[in-house]
């Protein structure tokens, strides 16, 4: 783990890292990891009238964590954060408008946070002449592949060599930011890495992403069953008709709305966020910056996720509990993602530690416990 650069953090004193997006799913897991590794962590948090620190609540008293106000879309606030923390040796840029469906409705705001934000950090690093002292991580995404894939004879996959064919304003912004990282690496010699992360989830996942939307619903539905002392077999069969959008049980007044989803035929390579932040850190411990695909190598459809999740509450006919609602379909879809993590395995010695079944079970159990 020794660094041969001129970085001031390579002195025996604590390493300092800056994280944008620390209040998000990944930022919170990364903060856990870096604090565990004895880093000083500076988390950039944008001003909000409501509390956004729920995911890092357990860290708020930690003397090695400092939260500073800053908006990634505002160059001066990012410049000031860097200026005041010039002894930081690692910068993790995780802030973004990360919801793909929302990016179709708000392409400009998505562009500002997801692409311009990355440029703001890169530019501030160079303006402060920190390019030889700080290492930079960019949260790139498998969404950049969009409809593109390669084939290895029997199956489709994406890796570092697969071309990008983005299918949303979000993915276009990520592609541009990804190119900016390459440019600053080549033009300024910045130690900059982009992790092309495939979908990663967990109990801290935002509730509007499909996995968490499903497990949250199951948590609440399970509570409804328990509250009314009913078993899945007591559900009224007629309400399981696909035109009925509520769930009833005989002798029970209360009803429960079915789970409304969009396209359940898409495939994703889903991993656990806690595993993936380790790969981010490992990228910045290498001798040079590079791009890495981070994934499990397995692809599952949303149908399969539903099947596995409903199994946790002993329901096998999950399709009777959902409604496919046009409002959750996207103008363009990414149908199939399955990454190949060969480079991450050989260079970073990284591999995923959580199976698909473990991930689904972890999320459902969390949401049952907390509903
Ligand atoms: P997330 O939960 O949506 O978190 C996004 C974070 O960005 C939040 O902390 C949010 O702050 C912050 N943010 C948004 N706009 C900002 C602004 N203008 N200024 C400062 N902060 C701002 O996303 P995530 O799942 O942790 O993902 C982290 C990063 O990885 C994102 O860049 C995402 O696009 C990328 N990524 C995610 C996945 C995945 O599967 N999770 C896969 C590939 C890439 P608030 O709390 O104030 O909203
Ligand atoms: O959708 C389908 C939807 O929103 C997954 C972000 O972290 O990963 C994430 O992007 C699939 C899509 O994730 C609903 O159409 C069906 O095919 O959970 P998602 P995403 O779009 O893959 C990538 C790697 C990122 O970088 C992003 O930041 O599920 N789907 N029904 C639905 N999706 C949602 N959200 N809600 C539904 O009701």
CSV table of N, CA and C and ligand atoms in Angstrom, one decimal, residues 20-27 44-46 48 52 55 70-73 93-99 113-114 138-142 170 174 195-201 204-206 209 280, ligand 1:
chain,number,residue,atom,x,y,z
A,20,UNK,N,-17.6,13.1,-2.1
A,20,UNK,CA,-18.9,13.8,-2.4
A,20,UNK,C,-19.9,12.7,-2.5
A,21,UNK,N,-21.1,13.0,-2.2
A,21,UNK,CA,-22.2,12.0,-2.2
A,21,UNK,C,-22.1,11.1,-0.9
A,22,UNK,N,-21.6,11.6,0.1
A,22,UNK,CA,-21.4,10.8,1.4
A,22,UNK,C,-22.8,10.4,2.0
A,23,UNK,N,-23.8,11.2,1.7
A,23,UNK,CA,-25.1,10.9,2.3
A,23,UNK,C,-25.9,9.8,1.5
A,24,UNK,N,-25.3,9.4,0.3
A,24,UNK,CA,-25.9,8.4,-0.5
A,24,UNK,C,-25.6,7.0,-0.1
A,25,UNK,N,-26.1,6.0,-0.8
A,25,UNK,CA,-25.8,4.6,-0.5
A,25,UNK,C,-24.3,4.3,-0.4
A,26,UNK,N,-23.6,4.6,-1.6
A,26,UNK,CA,-22.2,4.2,-1.7
A,26,UNK,C,-21.4,5.1,-0.7
A,27,UNK,N,-21.7,6.4,-0.7
A,27,UNK,CA,-20.9,7.3,0.2
A,27,UNK,C,-20.9,6.8,1.6
A,44,UNK,N,-18.7,15.8,1.8
A,44,UNK,CA,-19.3,17.1,1.2
A,44,UNK,C,-20.8,16.8,1.1
A,45,UNK,N,-21.6,17.7,1.8
A,45,UNK,CA,-23.0,17.5,1.9
A,45,UNK,C,-23.7,18.8,1.4
A,46,UNK,N,-24.7,18.7,0.5
A,46,UNK,CA,-25.3,19.9,0.0
A,46,UNK,C,-26.4,20.4,1.0
A,48,UNK,N,-29.7,21.4,2.7
A,48,UNK,CA,-31.0,20.9,2.6
A,48,UNK,C,-31.9,21.4,3.7
A,52,UNK,N,-30.5,15.0,5.7
A,52,UNK,CA,-30.1,14.0,4.6
A,52,UNK,C,-29.1,13.0,5.2
A,55,UNK,N,-28.3,7.9,6.4
A,55,UNK,CA,-27.4,6.7,6.2
A,55,UNK,C,-26.1,6.8,6.9
A,70,UNK,N,-21.3,21.8,0.6
A,70,UNK,CA,-20.8,22.0,-0.8
A,70,UNK,C,-21.8,21.4,-1.8
A,71,UNK,N,-21.9,22.1,-2.9
A,71,UNK,CA,-22.7,21.6,-4.0
A,71,UNK,C,-21.8,21.3,-5.2
A,72,UNK,N,-21.9,20.1,-5.7
A,72,UNK,CA,-21.0,19.6,-6.8
A,72,UNK,C,-21.2,20.4,-8.1
A,73,UNK,N,-22.4,21.0,-8.2
A,73,UNK,CA,-22.7,21.8,-9.4
A,73,UNK,C,-22.1,23.2,-9.4
A,93,UNK,N,-15.4,11.0,-6.0
A,93,UNK,CA,-16.6,11.7,-6.5
A,93,UNK,C,-17.8,10.8,-6.8
A,94,UNK,N,-18.6,10.7,-5.8
A,94,UNK,CA,-19.8,9.8,-5.9
A,94,UNK,C,-21.1,10.6,-6.1
A,95,UNK,N,-21.0,11.9,-5.9
A,95,UNK,CA,-22.3,12.7,-6.1
A,95,UNK,C,-22.8,12.7,-7.5
A,96,UNK,N,-24.1,12.5,-7.6
A,96,UNK,CA,-24.7,12.5,-8.9
A,96,UNK,C,-26.2,12.5,-8.7
A,97,UNK,N,-27.0,12.9,-9.8
A,97,UNK,CA,-28.4,12.6,-9.9
A,97,UNK,C,-28.4,11.2,-10.4
A,98,UNK,N,-28.6,10.2,-9.6
A,98,UNK,CA,-28.3,8.8,-10.0
A,98,UNK,C,-29.5,8.0,-10.5
A,99,UNK,N,-30.7,8.6,-10.5
A,99,UNK,CA,-31.9,7.9,-10.9
A,99,UNK,C,-32.1,8.0,-12.4
A,113,UNK,N,-25.3,17.8,-12.3
A,113,UNK,CA,-24.7,17.1,-11.1
A,113,UNK,C,-23.8,16.0,-11.6
A,114,UNK,N,-24.2,15.3,-12.6
A,114,UNK,CA,-23.5,14.0,-13.0
A,114,UNK,C,-22.3,14.2,-13.9
A,138,UNK,N,-13.7,8.4,-9.9
A,138,UNK,CA,-15.0,8.8,-10.4
A,138,UNK,C,-16.0,7.6,-10.5
A,139,UNK,N,-17.2,7.8,-10.1
A,139,UNK,CA,-18.3,6.8,-10.1
A,139,UNK,C,-18.9,6.7,-11.5
A,140,UNK,N,-18.2,5.9,-12.3
A,140,UNK,CA,-18.8,5.6,-13.6
A,140,UNK,C,-19.8,4.5,-13.5
A,141,UNK,N,-20.5,4.2,-14.6
A,141,UNK,CA,-21.6,3.3,-14.4
A,141,UNK,C,-21.8,2.3,-15.6
A,142,UNK,N,-22.3,1.1,-15.3
A,142,UNK,CA,-22.6,0.2,-16.4
A,142,UNK,C,-23.7,0.7,-17.3
A,170,UNK,N,-29.0,10.3,-18.1
A,170,UNK,CA,-28.0,10.0,-17.0
A,170,UNK,C,-26.8,9.3,-17.6
A,174,UNK,N,-22.8,10.4,-17.6
A,174,UNK,CA,-21.8,9.5,-17.1
A,174,UNK,C,-20.7,9.3,-18.1
A,195,UNK,N,-14.4,3.8,-11.8
A,195,UNK,CA,-15.0,2.4,-11.6
A,195,UNK,C,-16.3,2.3,-12.3
A,196,UNK,N,-16.3,1.4,-13.3
A,196,UNK,CA,-17.5,1.2,-14.1
A,196,UNK,C,-18.3,0.1,-13.3
A,197,UNK,N,-19.1,0.7,-12.4
A,197,UNK,CA,-19.8,-0.2,-11.4
A,197,UNK,C,-21.2,-0.7,-12.0
A,198,UNK,N,-21.4,-1.9,-12.0
A,198,UNK,CA,-22.7,-2.5,-12.3
A,198,UNK,C,-23.6,-2.3,-11.1
A,199,UNK,N,-24.9,-2.5,-11.2
A,199,UNK,CA,-25.9,-2.2,-10.2
A,199,UNK,C,-25.4,-2.8,-8.8
A,200,UNK,N,-25.4,-2.0,-7.8
A,200,UNK,CA,-25.1,-2.6,-6.5
A,200,UNK,C,-26.1,-2.0,-5.5
A,201,UNK,N,-26.5,-2.9,-4.6
A,201,UNK,CA,-27.7,-2.7,-3.8
A,201,UNK,C,-27.4,-3.0,-2.3
A,204,UNK,N,-29.3,0.0,2.3
A,204,UNK,CA,-29.2,1.5,2.3
A,204,UNK,C,-29.6,2.0,0.9
A,205,UNK,N,-30.0,1.1,0.0
A,205,UNK,CA,-30.4,1.6,-1.4
A,205,UNK,C,-31.6,2.5,-1.3
A,206,UNK,N,-31.5,3.5,-2.2
A,206,UNK,CA,-32.7,4.4,-2.3
A,206,UNK,C,-34.0,3.7,-2.6
A,209,UNK,N,-35.3,2.8,-6.4
A,209,UNK,CA,-34.7,1.8,-7.3
A,209,UNK,C,-35.4,0.5,-7.1
A,280,UNK,N,-13.5,0.5,-5.0
A,280,UNK,CA,-13.2,1.9,-5.2
A,280,UNK,C,-11.9,2.3,-4.5
B,1,LIG,P1,-27.3,7.9,-4.3
B,1,LIG,O1,-27.7,7.0,-3.2
B,1,LIG,O2,-28.4,8.4,-5.2
B,1,LIG,O3,-26.5,9.1,-3.8
B,1,LIG,C1,-26.2,10.2,-4.5
B,1,LIG,C2,-25.4,11.2,-3.7
B,1,LIG,O4,-25.1,12.4,-4.5
B,1,LIG,C3,-26.3,11.7,-2.5
B,1,LIG,O5,-25.4,11.8,-1.4
B,1,LIG,C4,-26.7,13.1,-2.9
B,1,LIG,O6,-27.0,14.0,-1.9
B,1,LIG,C5,-25.5,13.5,-3.7
B,1,LIG,N1,-25.7,14.6,-4.6
B,1,LIG,C6,-26.6,14.7,-5.6
B,1,LIG,N2,-26.6,15.9,-6.2
B,1,LIG,C7,-25.6,16.6,-5.5
B,1,LIG,C8,-25.1,18.0,-5.6
B,1,LIG,N3,-25.6,18.8,-6.5
B,1,LIG,N4,-24.1,18.4,-4.8
B,1,LIG,C9,-23.7,17.5,-3.8
B,1,LIG,N5,-24.1,16.2,-3.7
B,1,LIG,C10,-25.1,15.8,-4.5
B,1,LIG,O7,-26.3,7.1,-5.3
B,1,LIG,P2,-25.4,5.8,-5.0
B,1,LIG,O8,-26.2,4.6,-5.3
B,1,LIG,O9,-24.8,5.9,-3.7
B,1,LIG,O10,-24.3,5.9,-6.1
B,1,LIG,C11,-23.1,6.7,-5.9
B,1,LIG,C12,-22.5,7.1,-7.3
B,1,LIG,O11,-22.3,5.9,-8.0
B,1,LIG,C13,-23.4,7.9,-8.1
B,1,LIG,O12,-22.6,8.8,-8.8
B,1,LIG,C14,-24.1,7.0,-9.0
B,1,LIG,O13,-24.5,7.6,-10.2
B,1,LIG,C15,-23.0,6.0,-9.3
B,1,LIG,N6,-23.4,4.6,-9.6
B,1,LIG,C16,-24.2,3.9,-8.8
B,1,LIG,C17,-24.5,2.6,-9.0
B,1,LIG,C18,-25.4,1.8,-8.1
B,1,LIG,O14,-25.9,0.7,-8.6
B,1,LIG,N7,-25.7,2.2,-6.9
B,1,LIG,C19,-23.9,2.0,-10.1
B,1,LIG,C20,-23.0,2.7,-10.9
B,1,LIG,C21,-22.7,4.0,-10.6
B,1,LIG,P3,-28.4,14.1,-1.2
B,1,LIG,O15,-28.4,13.1,-0.1
B,1,LIG,O16,-28.4,15.5,-0.7
B,1,LIG,O17,-29.5,13.8,-2.2
